[in-house]
Coordinates of C-alpha atoms in Angstrom, one line a residue:
Chain A
M1 CA 24.1 31.2 33.8
W2 CA 21.0 30.6 33.2
E3 CA 22.1 30.5 29.5
R4 CA 25.1 28.2 30.4
T5 CA 22.7 26.1 31.4
G6 CA 20.5 26.3 29.5
G7 CA 22.3 25.8 26.0
R8 CA 24.2 22.0 27.3
L9 CA 20.3 21.0 28.4
G10 CA 19.2 22.6 24.6
K11 CA 22.3 20.6 23.2
A12 CA 21.2 17.6 24.7
Y13 CA 18.0 17.5 24.3
L14 CA 18.7 18.5 20.6
V15 CA 20.9 15.4 20.1
F16 CA 17.8 13.5 21.9
V17 CA 15.3 15.1 18.9
F18 CA 17.8 14.1 16.4
F19 CA 18.7 10.9 17.7
V20 CA 14.6 9.7 18.0
L21 CA 13.9 11.7 14.2
Y22 CA 17.0 10.0 12.4
A23 CA 17.1 6.2 14.4
P24 CA 14.5 4.2 13.1
I25 CA 15.7 5.4 9.6
L26 CA 19.7 4.4 10.4
Y27 CA 18.5 1.6 11.8
L28 CA 16.4 0.9 8.4
I29 CA 19.3 1.8 6.5
A30 CA 22.1 -0.9 8.2
F31 CA 19.5 -3.6 7.7
S32 CA 19.1 -2.8 4.1
F33 CA 23.4 -3.8 4.2
N34 CA 22.1 -7.3 5.9
A35 CA 22.9 -10.6 4.9
G36 CA 20.0 -12.8 5.9
D37 CA 16.1 -11.9 4.5
T38 CA 15.1 -10.6 7.6
M39 CA 14.7 -7.0 10.4
Y40 CA 15.3 -9.4 12.9
A41 CA 18.4 -10.8 13.1
W42 CA 21.8 -9.3 11.4
E43 CA 23.8 -11.9 9.3
G44 CA 26.4 -10.4 7.9
F45 CA 27.7 -7.6 5.8
S46 CA 26.4 -7.9 1.6
L47 CA 24.7 -6.0 -1.2
D48 CA 22.4 -8.3 -1.6
W49 CA 19.9 -6.3 -1.5
Y50 CA 20.9 -3.9 -3.7
R51 CA 21.6 -6.1 -6.4
E52 CA 17.6 -7.6 -6.1
L53 CA 16.6 -4.4 -6.6
L54 CA 18.5 -3.0 -9.9
N55 CA 17.2 -6.7 -10.9
D56 CA 14.0 -6.3 -9.3
E57 CA 12.3 -3.9 -13.4
R58 CA 9.0 -3.4 -11.7
L59 CA 9.9 -1.6 -8.7
L60 CA 12.4 0.2 -10.5
V61 CA 9.9 1.7 -13.1
I62 CA 8.0 2.5 -10.7
A63 CA 10.5 3.9 -8.3
L64 CA 11.1 6.7 -12.0
N65 CA 7.6 7.1 -12.7
T66 CA 7.5 8.8 -8.9
L67 CA 10.6 11.1 -9.8
V68 CA 8.3 12.5 -12.8
I69 CA 5.7 12.9 -11.1
A70 CA 7.1 14.4 -8.0
L71 CA 9.3 16.6 -10.8
A72 CA 6.8 17.2 -13.7
S73 CA 3.9 18.0 -10.9
S74 CA 6.5 20.6 -9.0
I75 CA 7.2 22.4 -12.4
L76 CA 3.5 23.1 -13.0
A77 CA 2.6 23.6 -9.6
T78 CA 5.9 26.0 -9.2
V79 CA 3.8 28.0 -12.4
V80 CA -0.1 27.6 -10.7
G81 CA 1.0 28.3 -7.9
T82 CA 3.2 32.0 -8.6
A83 CA 0.0 33.4 -10.7
G84 CA -1.9 32.5 -8.7
A85 CA 0.1 34.2 -5.1
L86 CA 1.4 37.1 -7.2
L87 CA -1.9 37.9 -7.5
I88 CA -3.7 36.5 -4.1
G89 CA -0.3 38.9 -3.5
M90 CA -1.7 41.8 -5.4
S91 CA -4.8 42.0 -5.0
E92 CA -5.4 45.7 -3.9
A93 CA -9.5 44.0 -2.4
R94 CA -8.8 43.5 1.3
R95 CA -12.1 41.0 1.5
R96 CA -10.6 39.6 -1.9
R97 CA -7.5 39.1 -0.4
E98 CA -8.2 36.9 2.6
T99 CA -11.3 35.5 0.9
L100 CA -8.3 33.7 -1.7
L101 CA -6.3 33.0 1.4
L102 CA -9.2 30.9 3.0
L103 CA -9.9 29.0 0.3
N104 CA -6.4 28.3 0.1
N105 CA -5.3 27.0 2.8
V106 CA -8.7 25.4 2.9
L107 CA -7.1 23.5 0.8
L108 CA -3.8 23.4 2.9
V109 CA -5.8 22.2 5.9
S110 CA -8.4 19.3 4.5
P111 CA -7.2 15.7 4.7
D112 CA -6.1 14.2 1.9
V113 CA -7.8 10.7 1.8
Q114 CA -11.4 13.2 1.7
I115 CA -8.9 15.5 -1.5
G116 CA -8.6 11.5 -2.9
I117 CA -11.8 10.8 -3.1
S118 CA -12.8 13.7 -4.4
F119 CA -10.1 13.3 -7.8
L120 CA -11.7 9.8 -7.8
L121 CA -15.0 11.3 -8.5
L122 CA -13.9 13.8 -10.6
F123 CA -12.1 11.2 -12.9
T124 CA -15.1 9.2 -13.2
L125 CA -17.7 11.1 -13.9
A126 CA -15.3 13.3 -16.1
G127 CA -14.1 9.9 -17.8
I128 CA -10.5 10.8 -17.2
A129 CA -9.0 7.4 -17.0
L130 CA -7.2 6.6 -14.2
G131 CA -3.4 6.3 -14.3
E132 CA 0.3 8.6 -14.9
G133 CA -2.1 11.4 -16.2
S134 CA -4.6 11.3 -13.1
V135 CA -2.2 11.2 -11.3
L136 CA -0.3 13.9 -12.4
L137 CA -3.2 16.2 -11.9
A138 CA -4.3 15.7 -9.0
H139 CA -0.8 16.2 -7.7
V140 CA -0.9 19.4 -9.6
A141 CA -3.5 20.3 -8.2
F142 CA -2.6 19.7 -4.1
S143 CA 0.8 21.5 -4.2
V144 CA -0.5 24.5 -5.8
P145 CA -1.5 25.3 -2.4
I146 CA 1.6 24.8 -0.9
V147 CA 3.5 27.3 -3.8
V148 CA 0.7 29.6 -2.8
L149 CA 1.8 29.4 0.9
M150 CA 5.4 29.6 0.3
V151 CA 4.9 32.3 -2.6
L152 CA 2.9 34.3 -0.3
P153 CA 4.9 35.9 2.0
Q154 CA 7.7 37.4 -0.7
V155 CA 4.4 38.5 -2.2
E156 CA 3.9 40.5 1.1
K157 CA 7.0 41.3 2.4
M158 CA 8.1 42.8 -1.8
P159 CA 8.2 46.9 -1.0
K160 CA 5.2 48.5 -3.2
T161 CA 8.0 51.2 -3.7
L162 CA 10.3 49.1 -5.6
L163 CA 8.2 48.5 -8.0
D164 CA 6.4 52.3 -8.2
A165 CA 10.1 53.0 -8.9
A166 CA 10.5 50.8 -11.4
Y167 CA 7.5 51.8 -13.2
D168 CA 8.6 55.4 -12.8
L169 CA 11.6 54.4 -15.0
G170 CA 9.6 54.1 -17.7
A171 CA 9.0 49.4 -17.1
S172 CA 7.4 48.0 -18.6
H173 CA 4.3 45.9 -17.5
R174 CA 6.5 42.7 -18.4
D175 CA 10.3 44.4 -17.5
V176 CA 9.0 44.7 -13.9
L177 CA 7.6 41.1 -13.7
F178 CA 10.0 39.4 -15.0
R179 CA 12.6 42.0 -13.9
V180 CA 11.7 43.4 -10.8
I181 CA 9.4 40.6 -9.5
L182 CA 10.1 37.2 -9.8
P183 CA 13.7 37.6 -8.8
Y184 CA 12.6 39.3 -6.0
I185 CA 11.0 36.1 -4.8
T186 CA 12.5 33.4 -6.4
P187 CA 13.7 32.4 -2.7
G188 CA 9.8 31.7 -2.3
I189 CA 9.5 30.4 -5.7
L190 CA 12.5 28.0 -4.9
A191 CA 10.5 26.9 -1.0
G192 CA 7.3 26.2 -3.2
F193 CA 9.2 24.2 -5.8
F194 CA 11.1 22.0 -3.0
M195 CA 7.8 21.7 -0.8
A196 CA 5.9 20.5 -3.2
L197 CA 8.7 18.5 -4.6
T198 CA 8.5 16.3 -1.2
Y199 CA 4.7 16.8 -0.8
S200 CA 4.8 14.6 -4.5
F201 CA 7.9 12.3 -3.4
D202 CA 5.7 10.9 -0.7
D203 CA 2.2 11.5 -1.1
F204 CA 0.5 8.0 -0.5
A205 CA -2.9 8.5 0.1
V206 CA -4.2 11.0 -2.8
T207 CA -2.0 9.0 -5.3
F208 CA -4.1 5.8 -3.5
F209 CA -7.1 6.5 -4.8
V210 CA -6.1 7.9 -7.9
T211 CA -3.5 4.7 -9.7
G212 CA -4.4 2.2 -12.3
G213 CA -3.6 1.7 -15.5
G214 CA -0.5 -0.5 -14.3
F215 CA 0.6 2.7 -13.3
S216 CA 2.1 3.3 -10.1
T217 CA 4.1 5.4 -7.5
L218 CA 6.2 4.1 -4.7
P219 CA 4.0 5.1 -1.7
V220 CA 1.5 2.6 -3.3
E221 CA 3.7 -0.3 -4.0
I222 CA 5.7 -0.3 -0.3
Y223 CA 2.0 -0.1 1.2
S224 CA 0.5 -3.1 -0.5
R225 CA 3.8 -5.1 -0.6
A226 CA 3.7 -4.2 3.2
R227 CA 0.9 -6.4 4.0
R228 CA 3.3 -9.8 3.1
G229 CA 5.9 -8.6 5.6
V230 CA 8.3 -5.9 3.5
S231 CA 11.8 -6.8 2.3
L232 CA 15.0 -6.1 2.3
E233 CA 14.8 -4.8 -1.0
L234 CA 12.4 -2.3 0.1
N235 CA 15.1 -1.2 3.1
A236 CA 17.9 -0.6 -0.1
L237 CA 15.6 1.2 -1.4
S238 CA 14.9 3.8 1.7
A239 CA 18.3 4.6 1.6
L240 CA 18.5 5.2 -1.4
L241 CA 16.1 7.9 -1.4
F242 CA 17.3 9.2 1.7
L243 CA 20.2 9.7 0.2
L244 CA 18.5 11.2 -3.1
S245 CA 15.6 13.7 -0.2
F246 CA 20.0 14.5 1.0
A247 CA 20.8 15.6 -2.0
F248 CA 17.5 17.8 -2.2
A249 CA 17.4 19.5 1.1
F250 CA 21.6 20.5 -0.1
G251 CA 20.4 21.7 -3.3
Y252 CA 17.8 23.5 -2.1
Y253 CA 20.3 25.3 0.4
W254 CA 23.1 26.0 -2.0
I255 CA 20.5 27.7 -4.0
Q256 CA 19.4 29.9 -0.7
R257 CA 22.7 30.2 0.1
R258 CA 23.6 32.0 -3.1
E259 CA 20.8 34.0 -4.0
M260 CA 21.3 35.9 -0.8
R261 CA 24.8 36.4 -2.2
P262 CA 24.1 38.5 -5.9
R263 CA 21.7 41.2 -4.0
S264 CA 24.3 42.5 -2.7
E265 CA 26.8 42.3 -5.0
A266 CA 24.1 44.0 -7.4
R267 CA 24.5 47.3 -6.0
R268 CA 28.1 47.0 -7.4
Chain B
M1 CA 15.4 35.3 -12.2
R2 CA 18.8 34.9 -13.9
T3 CA 19.0 31.7 -11.1
L4 CA 14.9 31.3 -11.9
V5 CA 15.5 30.3 -15.6
R6 CA 19.1 28.2 -15.2
F7 CA 17.5 26.5 -11.8
F8 CA 14.4 25.3 -13.8
A9 CA 16.4 24.6 -17.5
F10 CA 18.2 21.7 -14.8
V11 CA 15.0 20.9 -13.4
G12 CA 13.7 20.5 -16.8
L13 CA 17.4 18.4 -17.5
L14 CA 16.8 15.9 -14.8
L15 CA 12.7 14.8 -15.4
A16 CA 13.7 14.6 -19.2
L17 CA 17.0 12.4 -17.7
V18 CA 14.1 10.4 -15.4
V19 CA 11.4 9.9 -18.9
S20 CA 14.5 8.3 -20.9
A21 CA 16.2 6.2 -18.2
R22 CA 11.6 5.1 -17.8
A23 CA 11.7 4.8 -21.5
A24 CA 14.7 2.6 -21.2
V25 CA 14.0 0.2 -18.4
T26 CA 10.4 -0.5 -20.0
A27 CA 11.9 -0.3 -23.7
K28 CA 11.6 -3.9 -23.9
Y29 CA 7.3 -3.7 -23.5
R30 CA 7.8 -2.1 -26.9
A31 CA 7.9 -4.9 -28.7
Y32 CA 4.5 -6.9 -26.6
G33 CA 2.9 -3.8 -28.6
E34 CA -1.5 -3.7 -27.9
N35 CA -0.9 -7.3 -26.4
V36 CA -1.1 -6.4 -22.6
L37 CA -3.0 -7.8 -19.4
H38 CA -3.8 -5.8 -16.5
V39 CA -3.9 -8.0 -13.8
Y40 CA -5.0 -6.7 -10.0
N41 CA -3.9 -9.5 -7.7
W42 CA -2.9 -9.1 -4.0
G43 CA 0.7 -7.7 -3.2
D44 CA 3.0 -10.8 -3.5
Y45 CA 0.5 -12.8 -4.1
I46 CA 2.6 -14.3 -7.1
D47 CA 5.6 -16.1 -8.8
P48 CA 7.5 -13.2 -10.5
A49 CA 9.3 -15.9 -12.6
L50 CA 5.6 -17.4 -13.5
L51 CA 4.3 -14.0 -14.9
E52 CA 7.6 -13.5 -17.0
R53 CA 7.7 -17.1 -18.5
F54 CA 3.4 -16.5 -18.9
Q55 CA 5.0 -13.4 -20.9
E56 CA 7.4 -14.9 -23.1
E57 CA 5.4 -17.8 -23.4
T58 CA 2.7 -16.3 -24.5
G59 CA 3.7 -12.6 -26.3
I60 CA 1.0 -10.9 -23.6
R61 CA 3.0 -8.6 -21.6
V62 CA 1.7 -8.3 -18.7
V63 CA 0.3 -5.8 -16.0
Y64 CA 0.5 -6.5 -12.4
E65 CA -1.1 -4.4 -10.2
T66 CA -1.8 -5.0 -6.6
F67 CA -4.6 -4.2 -4.0
D68 CA -4.5 -5.7 0.0
S69 CA -7.3 -5.8 0.8
N70 CA -11.0 -6.7 -0.4
E71 CA -13.0 -3.5 -0.3
E72 CA -10.5 -1.3 -1.9
M73 CA -10.0 -3.7 -5.1
L74 CA -14.4 -3.3 -4.9
A75 CA -14.0 -0.4 -5.0
K76 CA -11.7 0.1 -7.6
L77 CA -13.5 -2.5 -10.0
R78 CA -16.6 -0.7 -8.9
Q79 CA -15.2 3.0 -10.4
G80 CA -14.3 1.5 -13.5
G81 CA -11.6 3.9 -13.9
T82 CA -9.3 1.6 -15.4
S83 CA -9.8 -1.9 -16.8
Y84 CA -8.3 -5.0 -15.4
D85 CA -8.7 -8.1 -17.2
V86 CA -7.5 -10.3 -13.9
A87 CA -9.2 -10.0 -10.5
V88 CA -7.9 -11.4 -7.4
P89 CA -11.0 -11.4 -4.9
S90 CA -11.5 -13.7 -1.8
D91 CA -15.6 -15.9 -1.7
Y92 CA -17.6 -13.4 -0.7
A93 CA -16.3 -10.2 -1.9
I94 CA -16.7 -12.5 -5.6
Q95 CA -20.2 -12.7 -3.9
R96 CA -20.8 -8.9 -3.9
L97 CA -19.0 -8.9 -7.6
I98 CA -22.0 -11.5 -8.7
R99 CA -24.4 -9.6 -6.8
E100 CA -23.8 -6.0 -8.6
G101 CA -23.4 -7.2 -11.9
L102 CA -19.2 -6.8 -11.8
L103 CA -18.2 -10.4 -13.7
L104 CA -17.9 -12.1 -16.8
P105 CA -19.2 -15.5 -17.3
L106 CA -16.6 -17.8 -17.8
D107 CA -16.3 -20.1 -20.1
H108 CA -15.6 -23.4 -19.0
D109 CA -14.3 -24.7 -22.6
R110 CA -12.0 -22.1 -22.8
L111 CA -9.8 -23.6 -18.8
P112 CA -9.0 -26.6 -19.8
N113 CA -6.7 -26.6 -16.4
L114 CA -9.7 -26.4 -14.7
R115 CA -10.2 -30.3 -14.2
Y116 CA -6.6 -30.1 -12.2
I117 CA -8.8 -27.9 -9.7
D118 CA -9.6 -30.6 -6.5
P119 CA -13.6 -30.6 -7.0
R120 CA -14.2 -30.2 -3.0
F121 CA -12.9 -26.9 -4.0
L122 CA -15.6 -26.2 -6.8
D123 CA -18.8 -25.3 -6.5
L124 CA -19.0 -24.2 -3.5
P125 CA -21.7 -21.4 -1.7
F126 CA -20.6 -17.8 -2.7
D127 CA -20.1 -18.9 -6.2
P128 CA -22.2 -22.4 -7.2
G129 CA -21.1 -24.3 -10.4
N130 CA -18.5 -21.7 -10.8
R131 CA -19.6 -19.7 -13.6
Y132 CA -17.9 -16.7 -12.1
S133 CA -14.7 -18.1 -10.5
V134 CA -11.8 -20.3 -10.4
P135 CA -9.8 -21.1 -7.6
Y136 CA -6.3 -19.6 -6.9
F137 CA -5.6 -20.3 -3.5
W138 CA -7.0 -21.6 -0.4
G139 CA -6.4 -20.8 3.5
T140 CA -8.1 -21.0 7.5
L141 CA -8.2 -19.0 9.9
G142 CA -6.5 -20.6 12.9
I143 CA -4.1 -19.7 15.9
A144 CA -0.3 -19.4 16.2
Y145 CA 0.7 -20.4 19.9
R146 CA 3.7 -21.6 21.2
P147 CA 3.2 -24.9 23.3
D148 CA 6.7 -23.8 25.4
R149 CA 5.6 -20.6 27.3
V150 CA 1.7 -22.1 27.4
P151 CA 1.2 -24.4 30.0
F152 CA -2.0 -25.5 27.9
E153 CA -2.3 -27.0 24.7
I154 CA -4.5 -24.8 23.3
R155 CA -7.4 -27.2 21.5
S156 CA -10.4 -24.9 20.7
W157 CA -11.2 -21.2 20.5
R158 CA -12.9 -21.7 24.6
D159 CA -8.6 -21.7 25.6
L160 CA -7.9 -18.1 24.1
W161 CA -10.3 -17.4 27.2
S162 CA -7.9 -19.4 30.0
L163 CA -6.9 -17.4 32.6
D164 CA -3.4 -17.8 31.9
L165 CA -3.1 -16.3 28.8
R166 CA -3.9 -12.7 30.8
G167 CA -2.6 -10.3 28.4
Q168 CA -0.7 -12.7 25.6
V169 CA -2.8 -13.0 23.1
L170 CA -3.1 -11.0 19.6
L171 CA -6.4 -10.4 17.5
V172 CA -6.3 -10.0 13.2
D173 CA -8.3 -6.5 12.8
G174 CA -11.0 -7.8 10.8
P175 CA -14.7 -7.8 12.4
R176 CA -16.1 -11.2 10.9
E177 CA -12.8 -12.6 11.9
V178 CA -13.2 -11.4 15.8
V179 CA -17.3 -11.7 16.2
G180 CA -16.8 -14.8 14.3
I181 CA -14.6 -16.4 17.5
G182 CA -17.9 -15.1 19.9
L183 CA -19.8 -17.1 17.1
Q184 CA -18.7 -20.0 16.8
T185 CA -18.0 -20.4 20.4
L186 CA -21.7 -20.0 21.4
G187 CA -21.9 -22.8 18.9
Y188 CA -23.5 -20.6 16.1
S189 CA -22.6 -20.9 12.4
L190 CA -19.7 -18.0 11.4
N191 CA -22.9 -16.5 8.7
D192 CA -25.3 -15.9 11.7
A193 CA -26.9 -12.2 11.1
D194 CA -29.0 -13.2 14.6
P195 CA -28.9 -9.5 16.1
A196 CA -29.5 -11.6 19.6
H197 CA -26.9 -14.3 18.3
L198 CA -24.6 -11.4 17.9
E199 CA -25.3 -9.4 21.1
E200 CA -24.5 -13.1 22.5
A201 CA -21.6 -12.8 20.8
K202 CA -20.3 -8.8 22.0
A203 CA -21.2 -9.9 25.7
L204 CA -19.1 -13.4 25.4
L205 CA -16.4 -11.1 23.4
D206 CA -15.8 -8.3 25.9
T207 CA -14.7 -11.1 28.9
L208 CA -11.9 -11.8 26.3
V209 CA -10.5 -8.5 27.0
P210 CA -8.4 -9.0 29.4
N211 CA -6.3 -11.5 28.1
V212 CA -6.0 -9.6 24.3
K213 CA -2.7 -7.8 24.3
A214 CA -3.2 -6.0 21.6
I215 CA -5.9 -6.4 18.0
V216 CA -3.5 -5.7 15.1
G217 CA -3.1 -5.4 11.3
D218 CA -0.6 -7.6 8.9
E219 CA 2.4 -6.3 10.8
I220 CA 0.7 -9.5 13.7
R221 CA 3.2 -12.2 11.9
V222 CA 6.0 -10.1 13.0
L223 CA 4.8 -9.0 16.0
L224 CA 4.5 -13.3 16.5
A225 CA 8.2 -13.9 14.8
Q226 CA 9.5 -10.9 17.3
D227 CA 7.6 -13.3 20.6
E228 CA 6.3 -9.9 21.1
A229 CA 3.6 -12.5 22.0
S230 CA 2.9 -16.1 22.6
V231 CA -0.4 -16.4 21.3
G232 CA -2.6 -14.7 17.9
V233 CA -5.5 -15.8 15.7
I234 CA -3.9 -15.3 12.4
W235 CA -4.4 -16.7 8.7
S236 CA -2.9 -19.9 8.0
G237 CA -0.3 -18.5 5.6
D238 CA 0.6 -16.0 7.5
A239 CA 0.7 -18.3 10.3
K240 CA 2.6 -20.1 7.9
S241 CA 5.7 -17.7 7.4
V242 CA 5.7 -17.3 11.4
L243 CA 6.7 -20.7 11.7
E244 CA 9.0 -19.8 9.5
H245 CA 10.6 -17.6 10.9
N246 CA 10.1 -18.5 14.8
P247 CA 9.8 -23.0 14.4
S248 CA 9.0 -22.6 18.3
F249 CA 5.9 -21.6 16.9
E250 CA 3.0 -24.1 16.8
Y251 CA -0.6 -23.6 14.1
V252 CA -3.8 -24.8 15.1
I253 CA -7.2 -25.2 13.3
P254 CA -9.8 -25.1 16.3
E255 CA -12.2 -27.8 16.6
E256 CA -15.2 -25.1 17.3
G257 CA -14.6 -25.1 13.9
S258 CA -12.8 -22.1 12.1
N259 CA -13.0 -20.3 8.4
I260 CA -12.1 -21.0 5.7
W261 CA -11.7 -19.0 2.5
F262 CA -10.9 -18.9 -1.3
D263 CA -8.8 -16.4 -3.0
N264 CA -9.9 -16.5 -6.9
F265 CA -9.8 -15.9 -10.2
V266 CA -12.2 -13.7 -11.6
I267 CA -12.8 -12.0 -15.2
P268 CA -14.6 -8.7 -14.4
K269 CA -17.0 -7.5 -16.8
T270 CA -14.8 -4.2 -18.2
A271 CA -12.0 -6.2 -19.1
R272 CA -10.3 -5.8 -22.7
N273 CA -8.5 -8.5 -23.2
V274 CA -10.7 -11.3 -22.6
E275 CA -8.6 -13.9 -24.4
G276 CA -5.5 -13.5 -22.2
A277 CA -7.4 -13.2 -19.6
Y278 CA -8.7 -17.0 -20.4
K279 CA -5.1 -17.8 -21.0
F280 CA -3.9 -16.2 -18.4
I281 CA -6.0 -18.1 -15.9
N282 CA -5.7 -21.8 -17.5
F283 CA -1.9 -21.1 -17.2
F284 CA -1.9 -20.8 -13.7
L285 CA -4.3 -23.8 -13.1
D286 CA -1.7 -25.5 -15.3
P287 CA -0.4 -28.4 -12.2
E288 CA 3.3 -27.2 -12.7
V289 CA 2.6 -23.7 -12.6
A290 CA 0.7 -24.0 -9.5
A291 CA 2.7 -25.8 -7.9
Q292 CA 5.4 -24.0 -8.3
N293 CA 3.6 -21.3 -7.8
A294 CA 2.5 -22.5 -4.0
E295 CA 6.0 -23.0 -3.4
Y296 CA 6.8 -19.5 -3.5
V297 CA 3.0 -18.5 -2.0
G298 CA 3.2 -20.3 0.8
Y299 CA -0.6 -20.4 1.1
A300 CA -2.1 -24.1 0.4
T301 CA -3.4 -25.1 -3.8
P302 CA -6.7 -26.1 -3.9
N303 CA -4.8 -27.7 -7.5
R304 CA -5.3 -32.0 -7.1
E305 CA -2.3 -31.9 -9.6
A306 CA -0.3 -29.4 -8.6
F307 CA -0.4 -30.5 -4.7
A308 CA 0.7 -34.3 -5.6
L309 CA 3.6 -32.8 -7.6
L310 CA 4.8 -30.4 -3.8
P311 CA 7.5 -31.9 -1.9
E312 CA 6.1 -35.1 0.6
E313 CA 6.7 -32.0 4.1
V314 CA 4.8 -29.6 2.7
T315 CA 1.2 -31.3 2.0
S316 CA 1.4 -33.6 4.8
D317 CA 1.4 -31.0 7.0
E318 CA -1.6 -31.5 7.8
R319 CA -1.7 -27.6 9.8
F320 CA -1.8 -26.0 6.1
Y321 CA -3.7 -29.3 4.8
P322 CA -6.2 -30.2 6.9
P323 CA -7.4 -33.6 6.3
E324 CA -11.2 -34.6 5.9
E325 CA -12.7 -34.1 8.9
V326 CA -11.6 -30.8 9.5
L327 CA -12.6 -29.3 5.9
R328 CA -15.7 -30.4 7.4
R329 CA -16.1 -28.1 10.3
L330 CA -14.6 -24.6 8.4
E331 CA -17.2 -22.7 7.0
V332 CA -16.6 -19.8 4.0
Y333 CA -17.7 -16.9 5.1
L334 CA -20.9 -15.4 2.6
D335 CA -22.1 -12.2 1.8
L336 CA -24.2 -10.7 5.2
G337 CA -25.4 -8.2 2.9
R338 CA -25.4 -4.4 3.6
D339 CA -27.0 -4.2 7.1
A340 CA -25.4 -7.0 8.9
V341 CA -22.0 -6.4 7.6
A342 CA -22.4 -2.7 9.4
R343 CA -23.8 -4.6 12.7
Y344 CA -20.8 -7.0 12.7
N345 CA -18.6 -3.6 12.1
E346 CA -20.8 -1.5 15.0
L347 CA -19.4 -4.5 17.4
F348 CA -16.4 -5.0 16.2
L349 CA -16.1 -1.4 16.9
E350 CA -17.7 -1.0 20.9
F351 CA -15.6 -4.5 21.6
K352 CA -12.3 -2.4 20.0
M353 CA -13.1 -0.1 22.7
H354 CA -14.4 -1.9 25.2
R355 CA -12.2 -1.1 28.7
K356 CA -11.0 -3.4 30.7

């Protein structure tokens, strides 16, 4: 009996939670189609704000900057982080493994503001000019621990006997890495990539400190525009980004699902 | 492995696509080559059409960056990781930049349009002789309120303490502003740093707490426009936008006096395109340009000729272009030095934490 009422309650609760999560976003998106120029009142349907957005070159360049940084930094972070996770996961010495993991996790929980300031100081000391390069470096750096965290469980789940078997059958180190280990931990790598992508995409605090030289990303730009009241142009942009996020999420699940299949088919 | 390779090949392709899209959008900038000017200004504080016009007329490409607090701007200028050619800080921030030797002295001969600036807005205490800065916009701090919801006419800071305003007042989130209200109500200067006077102001402010609905940042405009409160202590430019969206509001500059602030052009010492910086500043001092910019931004222009070009209904509005006698009561914030700033911050924090 509990199960039935619990199920209904549970469903109602779920609906409620999703409503709370999605209502503000949907409200924002709805107003991107407003003919008026404020969020105070609905004045009819129009696509004016989307047109304005497409004509706002500066904002478009900034949106593209954000994408470039997100894609490039998550690719680099995935490579570095996967290597790191393999090193930590394969490490025989328990003590060392735990220390490395701890150091990794400290970075994950440290406040973004602190990381941002540290980067600013470092870049200043090293004489690195602020701009696209500094933002990319910072994003790679804060994404690596995330990738490590996503890949490590897969590495640890991997049976050691699998590797032994591979070596017994005459595989070289190279073969083991590319034909056994990497395929096995692929779901973790993909998850790490997508996590890094989203982290980079919406990072404000770190980016805020390391932008410069005319280079800016969307979160930073939106924040400075919000000061003078948010134009509905930003609603339009948010609507498009929301679609993009959906595409990312769907892409991820699609790949994950496909990833599950080949392994069972491989037995043929 | 094949999945991974395929996946990252796809991502790489996507990246290449985005990069080339960006190159396509910025292609026309390449014509400008190295002739680039880095401008650092407040968010949405310039008419983009004028930036375009400047680029076309001079062939100098403007890279426009924004900040949203003087402190942020100071930090970036001090850090020196990027070189800005023109920045637009406010009065006390300019004073600090001058003291720290971060600004380039201006050659007034290269700014012929400086003569259009109203002399009242030149030679101010934060930069005597305008050796380092040129006025861009100015404004005041005052009280926006709805006369139809407040049973009396608000004229002074003291009116904020009225029992009728219980839980009705929004305050801007700024130590200088809020502590300043206490100081001015007591008849002290906005730049008073005497610890005893500050304590006194703080004690007075504590009695204001029952009337305060919230202490908020820039969202104060939206909150007022949407009638979340009937009274707000607010900057004149913000007040203007509130009045535009919600005509029931009125804006007053308290009779005890208030703060008048200036945002000025400066050229940081690290500037690389000094030639372009002079051209840029001079361009925005041009009366016609300044008038168009003032209509876009909504703050008051210090440019006398531009003022004459603005529509009568704008310039006759004494709320935003206050008459001489009101101006005389207004004070510019001076940089009080590190200790006094710390004391202001501390008192403001205590005020914010004060329990009703």
